[in-house]
PDB file of C-alpha atoms in Angstrom:
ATOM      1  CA  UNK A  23     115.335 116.728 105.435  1.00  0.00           C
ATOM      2  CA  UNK A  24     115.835 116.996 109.296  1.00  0.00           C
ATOM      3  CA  UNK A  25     113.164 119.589 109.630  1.00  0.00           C
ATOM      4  CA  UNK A  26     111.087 118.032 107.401  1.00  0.00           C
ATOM      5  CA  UNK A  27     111.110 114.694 109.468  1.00  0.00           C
ATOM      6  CA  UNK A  28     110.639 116.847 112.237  1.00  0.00           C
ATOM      7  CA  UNK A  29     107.839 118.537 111.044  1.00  0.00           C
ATOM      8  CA  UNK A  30     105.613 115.526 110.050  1.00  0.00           C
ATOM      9  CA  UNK A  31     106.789 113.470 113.157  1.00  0.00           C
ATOM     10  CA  UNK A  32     105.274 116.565 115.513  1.00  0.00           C
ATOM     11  CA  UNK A  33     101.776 116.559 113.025  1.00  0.00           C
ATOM     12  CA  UNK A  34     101.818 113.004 113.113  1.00  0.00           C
ATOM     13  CA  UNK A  35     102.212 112.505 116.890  1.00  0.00           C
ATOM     14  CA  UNK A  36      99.057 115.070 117.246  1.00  0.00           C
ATOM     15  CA  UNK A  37      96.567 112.662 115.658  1.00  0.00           C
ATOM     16  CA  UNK A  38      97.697 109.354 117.113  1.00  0.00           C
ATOM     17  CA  UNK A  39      97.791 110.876 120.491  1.00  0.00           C
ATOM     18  CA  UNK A  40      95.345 108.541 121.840  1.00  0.00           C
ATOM     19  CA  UNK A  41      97.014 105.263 121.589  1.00  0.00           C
ATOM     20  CA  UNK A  42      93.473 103.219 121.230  1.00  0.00           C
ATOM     21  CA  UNK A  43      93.010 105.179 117.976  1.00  0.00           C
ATOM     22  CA  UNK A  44      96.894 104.489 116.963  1.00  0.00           C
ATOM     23  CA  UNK A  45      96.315 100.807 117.916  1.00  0.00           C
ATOM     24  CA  UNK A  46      93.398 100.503 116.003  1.00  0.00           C
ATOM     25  CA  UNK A  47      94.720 101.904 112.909  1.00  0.00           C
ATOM     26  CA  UNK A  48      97.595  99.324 112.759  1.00  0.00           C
ATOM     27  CA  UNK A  49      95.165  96.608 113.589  1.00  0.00           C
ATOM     28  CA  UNK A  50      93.122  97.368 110.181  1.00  0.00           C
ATOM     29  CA  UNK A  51      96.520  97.675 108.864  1.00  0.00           C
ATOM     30  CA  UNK A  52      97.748  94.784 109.919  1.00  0.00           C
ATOM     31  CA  UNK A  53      94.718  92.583 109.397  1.00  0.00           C
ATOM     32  CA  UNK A  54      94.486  94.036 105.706  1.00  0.00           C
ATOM     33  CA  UNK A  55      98.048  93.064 104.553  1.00  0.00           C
ATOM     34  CA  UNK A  56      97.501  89.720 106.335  1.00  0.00           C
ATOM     35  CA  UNK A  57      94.079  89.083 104.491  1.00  0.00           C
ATOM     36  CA  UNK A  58      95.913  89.834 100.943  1.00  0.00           C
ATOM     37  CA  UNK A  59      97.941  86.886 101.223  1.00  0.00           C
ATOM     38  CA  UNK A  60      98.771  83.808 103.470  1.00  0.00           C
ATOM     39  CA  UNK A  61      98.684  85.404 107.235  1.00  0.00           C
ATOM     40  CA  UNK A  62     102.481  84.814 107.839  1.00  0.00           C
ATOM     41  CA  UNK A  63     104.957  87.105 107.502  1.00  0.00           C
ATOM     42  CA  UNK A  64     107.299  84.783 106.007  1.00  0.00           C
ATOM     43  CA  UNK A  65     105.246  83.993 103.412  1.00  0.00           C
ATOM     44  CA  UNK A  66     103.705  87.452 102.610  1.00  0.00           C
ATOM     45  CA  UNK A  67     106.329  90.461 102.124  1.00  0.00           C
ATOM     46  CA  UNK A  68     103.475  93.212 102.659  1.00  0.00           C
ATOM     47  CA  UNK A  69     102.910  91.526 106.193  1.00  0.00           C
ATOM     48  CA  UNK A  70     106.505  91.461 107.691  1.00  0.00           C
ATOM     49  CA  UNK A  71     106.169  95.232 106.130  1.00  0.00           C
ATOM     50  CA  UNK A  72     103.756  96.181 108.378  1.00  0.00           C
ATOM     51  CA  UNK A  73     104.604  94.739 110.994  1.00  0.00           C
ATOM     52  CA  UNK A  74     108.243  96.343 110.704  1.00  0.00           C
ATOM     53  CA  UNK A  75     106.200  99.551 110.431  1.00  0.00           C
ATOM     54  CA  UNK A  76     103.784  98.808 113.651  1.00  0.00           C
ATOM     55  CA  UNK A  77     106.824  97.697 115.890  1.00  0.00           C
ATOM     56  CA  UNK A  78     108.224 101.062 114.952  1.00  0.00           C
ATOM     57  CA  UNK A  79     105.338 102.838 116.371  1.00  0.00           C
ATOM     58  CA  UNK A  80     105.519 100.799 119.475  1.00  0.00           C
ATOM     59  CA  UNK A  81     102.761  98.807 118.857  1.00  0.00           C
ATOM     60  CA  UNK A  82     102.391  96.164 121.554  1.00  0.00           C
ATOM     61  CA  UNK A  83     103.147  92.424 120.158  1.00  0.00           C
ATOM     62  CA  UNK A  84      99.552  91.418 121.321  1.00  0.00           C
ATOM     63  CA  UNK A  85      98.109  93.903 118.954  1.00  0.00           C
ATOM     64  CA  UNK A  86      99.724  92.707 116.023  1.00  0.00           C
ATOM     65  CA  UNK A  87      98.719  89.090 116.867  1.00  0.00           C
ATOM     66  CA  UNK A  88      95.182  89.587 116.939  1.00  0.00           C
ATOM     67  CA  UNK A  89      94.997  91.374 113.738  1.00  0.00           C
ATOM     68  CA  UNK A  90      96.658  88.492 112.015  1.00  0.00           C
ATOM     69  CA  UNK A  91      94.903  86.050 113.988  1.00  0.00           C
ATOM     70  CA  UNK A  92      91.710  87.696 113.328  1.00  0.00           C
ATOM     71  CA  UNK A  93      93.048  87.453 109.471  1.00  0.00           C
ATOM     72  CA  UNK A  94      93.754  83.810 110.345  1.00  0.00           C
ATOM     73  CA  UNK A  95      90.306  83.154 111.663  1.00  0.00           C
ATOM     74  CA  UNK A  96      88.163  84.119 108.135  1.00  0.00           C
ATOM     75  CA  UNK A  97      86.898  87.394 109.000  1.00  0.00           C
ATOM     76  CA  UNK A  98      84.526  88.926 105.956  1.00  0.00           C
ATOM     77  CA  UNK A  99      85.443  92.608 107.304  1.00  0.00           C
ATOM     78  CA  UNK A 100      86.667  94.759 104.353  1.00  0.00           C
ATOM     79  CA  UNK A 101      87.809  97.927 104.178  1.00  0.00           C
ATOM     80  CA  UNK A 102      87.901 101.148 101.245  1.00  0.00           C
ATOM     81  CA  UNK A 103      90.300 103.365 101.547  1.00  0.00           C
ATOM     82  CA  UNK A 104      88.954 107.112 101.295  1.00  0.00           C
ATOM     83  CA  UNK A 105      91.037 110.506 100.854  1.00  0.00           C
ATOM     84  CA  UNK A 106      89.790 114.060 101.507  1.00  0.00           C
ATOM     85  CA  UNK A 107      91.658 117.044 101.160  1.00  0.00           C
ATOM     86  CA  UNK A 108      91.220 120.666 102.676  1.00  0.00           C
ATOM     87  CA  UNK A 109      92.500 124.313 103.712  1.00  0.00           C
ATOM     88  CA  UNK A 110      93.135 124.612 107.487  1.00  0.00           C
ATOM     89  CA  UNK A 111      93.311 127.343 109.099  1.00  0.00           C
ATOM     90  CA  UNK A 112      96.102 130.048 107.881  1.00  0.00           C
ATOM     91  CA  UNK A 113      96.215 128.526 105.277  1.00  0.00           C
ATOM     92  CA  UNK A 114      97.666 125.661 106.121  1.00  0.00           C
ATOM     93  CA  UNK A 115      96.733 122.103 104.315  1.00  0.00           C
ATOM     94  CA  UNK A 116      95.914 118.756 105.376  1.00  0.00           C
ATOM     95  CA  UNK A 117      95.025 115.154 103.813  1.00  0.00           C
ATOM     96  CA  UNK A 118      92.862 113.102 105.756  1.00  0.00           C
ATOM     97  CA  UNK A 119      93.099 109.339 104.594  1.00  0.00           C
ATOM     98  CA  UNK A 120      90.528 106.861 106.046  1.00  0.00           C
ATOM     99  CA  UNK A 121      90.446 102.943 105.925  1.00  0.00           C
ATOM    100  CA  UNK A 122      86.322 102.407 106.301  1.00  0.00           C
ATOM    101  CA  UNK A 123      83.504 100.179 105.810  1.00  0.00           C
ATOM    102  CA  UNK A 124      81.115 103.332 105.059  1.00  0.00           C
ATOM    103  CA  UNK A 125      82.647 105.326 102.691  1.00  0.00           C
ATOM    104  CA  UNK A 126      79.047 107.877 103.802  1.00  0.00           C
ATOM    105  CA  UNK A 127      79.785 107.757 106.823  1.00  0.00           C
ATOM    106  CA  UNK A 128      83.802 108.678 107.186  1.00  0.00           C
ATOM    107  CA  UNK A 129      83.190 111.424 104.527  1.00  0.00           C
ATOM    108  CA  UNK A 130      80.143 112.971 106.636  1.00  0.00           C
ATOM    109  CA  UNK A 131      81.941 112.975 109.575  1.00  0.00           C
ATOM    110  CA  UNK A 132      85.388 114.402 107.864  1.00  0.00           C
ATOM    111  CA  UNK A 133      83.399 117.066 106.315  1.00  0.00           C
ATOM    112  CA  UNK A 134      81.564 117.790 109.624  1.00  0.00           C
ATOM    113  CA  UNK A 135      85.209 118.220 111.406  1.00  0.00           C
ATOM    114  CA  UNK A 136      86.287 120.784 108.806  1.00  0.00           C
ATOM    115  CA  UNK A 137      82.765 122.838 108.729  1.00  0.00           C
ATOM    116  CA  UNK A 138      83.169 123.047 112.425  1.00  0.00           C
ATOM    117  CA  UNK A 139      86.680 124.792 112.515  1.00  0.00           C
ATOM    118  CA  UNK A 140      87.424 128.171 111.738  1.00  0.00           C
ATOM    119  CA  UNK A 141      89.453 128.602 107.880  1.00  0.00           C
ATOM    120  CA  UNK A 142      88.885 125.085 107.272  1.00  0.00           C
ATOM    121  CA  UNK A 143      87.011 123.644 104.343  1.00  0.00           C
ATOM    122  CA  UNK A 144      87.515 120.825 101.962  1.00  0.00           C
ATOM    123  CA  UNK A 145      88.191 120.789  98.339  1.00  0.00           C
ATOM    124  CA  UNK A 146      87.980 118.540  95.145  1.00  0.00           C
ATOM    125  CA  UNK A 147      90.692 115.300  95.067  1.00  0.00           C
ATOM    126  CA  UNK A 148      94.089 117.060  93.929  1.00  0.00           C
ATOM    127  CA  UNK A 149      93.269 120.468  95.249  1.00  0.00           C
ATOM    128  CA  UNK A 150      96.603 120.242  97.997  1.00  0.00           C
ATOM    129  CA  UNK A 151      98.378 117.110  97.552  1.00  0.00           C
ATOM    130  CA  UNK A 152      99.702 118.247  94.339  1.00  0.00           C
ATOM    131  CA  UNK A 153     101.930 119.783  97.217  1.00  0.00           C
ATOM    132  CA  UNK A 154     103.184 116.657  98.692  1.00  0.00           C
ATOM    133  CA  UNK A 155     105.172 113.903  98.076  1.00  0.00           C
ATOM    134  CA  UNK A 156     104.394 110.389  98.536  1.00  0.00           C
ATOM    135  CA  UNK A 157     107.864 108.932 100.111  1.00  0.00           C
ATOM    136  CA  UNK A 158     109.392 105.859 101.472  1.00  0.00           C
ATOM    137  CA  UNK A 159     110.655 107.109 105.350  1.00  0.00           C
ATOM    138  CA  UNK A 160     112.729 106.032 107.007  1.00  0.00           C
ATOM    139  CA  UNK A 161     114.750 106.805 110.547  1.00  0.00           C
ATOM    140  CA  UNK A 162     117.176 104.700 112.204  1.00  0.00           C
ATOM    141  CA  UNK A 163     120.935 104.635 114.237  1.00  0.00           C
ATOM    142  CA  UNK A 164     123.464 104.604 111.424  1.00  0.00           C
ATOM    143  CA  UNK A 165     126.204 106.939 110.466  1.00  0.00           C
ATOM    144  CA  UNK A 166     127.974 105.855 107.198  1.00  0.00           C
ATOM    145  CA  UNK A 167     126.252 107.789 104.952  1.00  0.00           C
ATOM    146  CA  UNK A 168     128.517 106.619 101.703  1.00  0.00           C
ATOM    147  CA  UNK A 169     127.950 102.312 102.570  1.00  0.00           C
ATOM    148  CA  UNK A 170     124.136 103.199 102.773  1.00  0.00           C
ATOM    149  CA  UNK A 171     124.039 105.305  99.093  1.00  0.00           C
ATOM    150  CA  UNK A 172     126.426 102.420  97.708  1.00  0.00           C
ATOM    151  CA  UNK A 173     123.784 100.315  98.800  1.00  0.00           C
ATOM    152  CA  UNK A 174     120.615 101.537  97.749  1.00  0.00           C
ATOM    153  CA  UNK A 175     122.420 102.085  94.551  1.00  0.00           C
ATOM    154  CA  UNK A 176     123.148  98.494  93.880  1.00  0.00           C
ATOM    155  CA  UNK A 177     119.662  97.420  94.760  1.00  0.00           C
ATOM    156  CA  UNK A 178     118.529 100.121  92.088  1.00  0.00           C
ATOM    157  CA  UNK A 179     116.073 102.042  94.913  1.00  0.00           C
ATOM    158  CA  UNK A 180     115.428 105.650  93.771  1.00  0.00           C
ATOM    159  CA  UNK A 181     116.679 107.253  96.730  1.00  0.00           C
ATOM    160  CA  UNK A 182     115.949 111.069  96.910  1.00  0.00           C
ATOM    161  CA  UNK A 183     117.427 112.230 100.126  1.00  0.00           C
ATOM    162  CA  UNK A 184     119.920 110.524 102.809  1.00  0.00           C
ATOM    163  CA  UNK A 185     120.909 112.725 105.806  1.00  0.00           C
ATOM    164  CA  UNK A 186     123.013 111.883 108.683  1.00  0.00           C
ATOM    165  CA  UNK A 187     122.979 113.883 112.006  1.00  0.00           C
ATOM    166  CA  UNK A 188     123.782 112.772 115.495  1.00  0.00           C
ATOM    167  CA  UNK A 189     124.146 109.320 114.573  1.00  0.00           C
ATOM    168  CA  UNK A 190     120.588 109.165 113.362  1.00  0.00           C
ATOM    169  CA  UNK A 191     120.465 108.153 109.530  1.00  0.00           C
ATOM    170  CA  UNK A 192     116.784 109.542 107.897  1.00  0.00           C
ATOM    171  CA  UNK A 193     116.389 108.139 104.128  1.00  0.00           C
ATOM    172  CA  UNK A 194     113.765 109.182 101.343  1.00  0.00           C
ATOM    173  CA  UNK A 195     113.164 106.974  98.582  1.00  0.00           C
ATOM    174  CA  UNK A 196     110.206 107.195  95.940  1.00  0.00           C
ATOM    175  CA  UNK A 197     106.889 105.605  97.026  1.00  0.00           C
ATOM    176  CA  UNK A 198     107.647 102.386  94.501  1.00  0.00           C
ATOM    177  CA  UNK A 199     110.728 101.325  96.107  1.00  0.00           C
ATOM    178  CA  UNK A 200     110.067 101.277  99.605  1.00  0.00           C
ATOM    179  CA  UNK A 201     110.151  97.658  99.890  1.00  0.00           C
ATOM    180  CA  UNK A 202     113.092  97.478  98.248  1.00  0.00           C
ATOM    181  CA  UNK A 203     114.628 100.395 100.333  1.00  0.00           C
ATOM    182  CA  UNK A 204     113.478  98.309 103.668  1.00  0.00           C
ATOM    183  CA  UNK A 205     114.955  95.490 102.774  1.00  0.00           C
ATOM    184  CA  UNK A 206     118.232  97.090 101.234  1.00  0.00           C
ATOM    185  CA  UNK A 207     118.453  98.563 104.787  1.00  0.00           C
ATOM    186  CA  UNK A 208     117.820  95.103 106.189  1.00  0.00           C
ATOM    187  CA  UNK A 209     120.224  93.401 104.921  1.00  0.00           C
ATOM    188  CA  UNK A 210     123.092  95.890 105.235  1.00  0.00           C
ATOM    189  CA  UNK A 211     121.907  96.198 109.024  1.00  0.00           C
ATOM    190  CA  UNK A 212     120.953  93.004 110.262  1.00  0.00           C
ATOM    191  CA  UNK A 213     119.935  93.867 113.752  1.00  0.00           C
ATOM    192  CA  UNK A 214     118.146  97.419 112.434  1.00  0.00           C
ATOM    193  CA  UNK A 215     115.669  99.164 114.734  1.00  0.00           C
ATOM    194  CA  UNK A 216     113.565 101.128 112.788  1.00  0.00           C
ATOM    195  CA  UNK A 217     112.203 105.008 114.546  1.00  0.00           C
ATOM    196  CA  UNK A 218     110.448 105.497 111.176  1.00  0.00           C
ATOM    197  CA  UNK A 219     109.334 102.939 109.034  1.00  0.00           C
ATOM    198  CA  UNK A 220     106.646 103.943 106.624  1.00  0.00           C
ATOM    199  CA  UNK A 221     104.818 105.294 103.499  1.00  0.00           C
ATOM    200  CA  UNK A 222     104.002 109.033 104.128  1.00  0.00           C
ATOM    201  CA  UNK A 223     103.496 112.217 102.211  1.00  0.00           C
ATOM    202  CA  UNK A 224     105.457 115.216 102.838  1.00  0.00           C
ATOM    203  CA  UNK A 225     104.337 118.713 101.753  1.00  0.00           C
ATOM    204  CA  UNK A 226     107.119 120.900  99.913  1.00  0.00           C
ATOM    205  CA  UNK A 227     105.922 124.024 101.559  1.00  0.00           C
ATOM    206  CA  UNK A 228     105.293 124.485 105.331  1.00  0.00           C
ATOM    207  CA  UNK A 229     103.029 127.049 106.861  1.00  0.00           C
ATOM    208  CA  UNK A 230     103.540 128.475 110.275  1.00  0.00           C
ATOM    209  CA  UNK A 231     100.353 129.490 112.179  1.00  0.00           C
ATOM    210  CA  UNK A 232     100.898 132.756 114.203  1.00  0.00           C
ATOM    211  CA  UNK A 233      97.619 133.816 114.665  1.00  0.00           C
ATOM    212  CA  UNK A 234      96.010 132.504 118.629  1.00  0.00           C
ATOM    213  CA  UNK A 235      92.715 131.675 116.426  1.00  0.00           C
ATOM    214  CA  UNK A 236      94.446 129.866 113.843  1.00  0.00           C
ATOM    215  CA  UNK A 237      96.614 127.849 116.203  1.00  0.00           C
ATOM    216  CA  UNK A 238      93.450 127.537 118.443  1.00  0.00           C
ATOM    217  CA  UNK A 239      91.254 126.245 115.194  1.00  0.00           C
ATOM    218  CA  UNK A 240      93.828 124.172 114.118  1.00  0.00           C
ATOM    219  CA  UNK A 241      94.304 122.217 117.354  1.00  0.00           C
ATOM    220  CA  UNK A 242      90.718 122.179 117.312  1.00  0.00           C
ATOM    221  CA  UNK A 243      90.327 120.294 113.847  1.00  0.00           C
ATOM    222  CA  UNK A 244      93.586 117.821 114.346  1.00  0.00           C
ATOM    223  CA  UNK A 245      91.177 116.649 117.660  1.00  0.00           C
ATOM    224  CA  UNK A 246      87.557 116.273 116.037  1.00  0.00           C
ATOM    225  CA  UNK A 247      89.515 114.186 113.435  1.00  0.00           C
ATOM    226  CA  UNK A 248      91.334 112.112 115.586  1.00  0.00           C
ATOM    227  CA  UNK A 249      87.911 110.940 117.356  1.00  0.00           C
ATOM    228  CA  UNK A 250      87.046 110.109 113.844  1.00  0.00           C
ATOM    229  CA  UNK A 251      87.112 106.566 113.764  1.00  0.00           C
ATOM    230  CA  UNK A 252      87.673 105.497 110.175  1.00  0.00           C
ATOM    231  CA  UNK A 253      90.522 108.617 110.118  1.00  0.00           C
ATOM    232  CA  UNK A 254      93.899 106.379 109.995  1.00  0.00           C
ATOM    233  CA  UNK A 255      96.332 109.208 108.961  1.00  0.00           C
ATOM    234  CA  UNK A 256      96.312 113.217 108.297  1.00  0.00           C
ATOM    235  CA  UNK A 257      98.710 114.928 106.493  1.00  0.00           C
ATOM    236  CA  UNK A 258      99.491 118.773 107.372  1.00  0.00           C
ATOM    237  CA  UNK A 259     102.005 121.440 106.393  1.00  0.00           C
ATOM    238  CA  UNK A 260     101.367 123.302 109.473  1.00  0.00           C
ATOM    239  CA  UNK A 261     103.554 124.369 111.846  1.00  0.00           C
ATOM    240  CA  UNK A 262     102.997 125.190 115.385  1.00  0.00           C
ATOM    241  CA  UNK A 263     104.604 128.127 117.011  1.00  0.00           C
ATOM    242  CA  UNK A 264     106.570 125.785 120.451  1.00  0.00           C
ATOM    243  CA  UNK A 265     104.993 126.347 123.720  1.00  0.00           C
TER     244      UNK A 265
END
């Protein structure tokens, strides 16, 4: 499970590099969750969610208040959600999920990232996340492994992994019981500072690009779909060879 964090933490840092684009991600984010119920996160679980989830992303406070202040104000924006699905290059796969108001326009300029790389090309819905999971993450300072399983156990959260290494507690629970997992953690931590606190899919294979024009494509793609601005998260089993 350690690599495995490690591995989606390193492709996820790649395409929120720019911290505008990771800013305004959480602000649809935000200002969706607040717009499906009363904009307080007393009041509306999916809220305080998120905003457990943007604070562990070091997302300034200011940020978060404008989306739910924007929420607050009566704003008609909506947004779709949108997945696409490709080969990389080496054969390496990635999900791109957007949050957009033009459903046209995120898929022409998805499809125009992967036409431009070298080995990449999208496929049909299904054709690579059959390979991933969709988990509950989550990484935080904690060492007693056995309290935490007791735990999750009593809340009834499907827990599917729980590792422990230099202090550092990393959980997995099914996609359906991530609320519950958060707030199991919650209450058995009060004070809990979440590293990772989130809803993510991890592949169950991992490819490791070797070849300079792989690597070079690759880097290539994760940047044309970062400047995509309805892209909010991508998804890849590759690995990168360190530098």
């Amino acid at each position: 499970m350690g690599r495995a964090h490690e591995v989606r933490a390193a492709s996820m840092a790649k395409t929120a590099a720019i911290k505008s684009k990771l800013y305004s991600r959480f602000g649809k984010e935000l200002y969706i969750a607040a717009k499906s119920g009363v904009p307080d996160p007393d009041m509306n679980l999916a809220l305080k969610r998120k905003i457990a989830e943007a604070k562990s992303n070091q997302i300034p406070a200011d940020v978060i208040k404008r989306a739910i202040e924007k929420a607050k104000g009566g704003s008609d924006e909506s947004y779709d959600e949108a997945r696409y699905e490709g080969f990389g290059p080496g054969n390496s796969t990635v999900i791109v999920d957007c949050l957009t108001d033009n459903t046209n326009r995120s898929y022409t300029n998805v499809k125009t990232a992967f036409n431009k790389c070298h080995g990449a090309k999208l496929v049909n819905a299904g054709g690579v996340s059959y390979n991933y999971e969709n988990v509950g993450l989550f990484l935080f300072t904690y060492d007693d492994e056995e309290a935490m399983l007791d735990a999750m156990m009593e809340a009834e959260v499907d827990v599917l992994d729980i590792t422990v290494e230099d202090g550092d507690m990393t959980v997995k629970t099914s996609f359906q019981d991530f609320g519950k997992a958060q707030e199991t953690i919650e209450k058995l931590i009060p004070d809990v500072e979440f590293a990772t606190c989130e809803t993510t899919m991890l592949p169950n294979e991992y490819v490791t690009l070797t070849e300079q024009e792989d690597i070079d494509a690759y880097k290539k793609l994760m940047d044309m779909l970062n400047e995509v601005e309805d892209v909010n998260k991508v998804y890849t089993n590759a690995i990168l060879p360190e530098e």
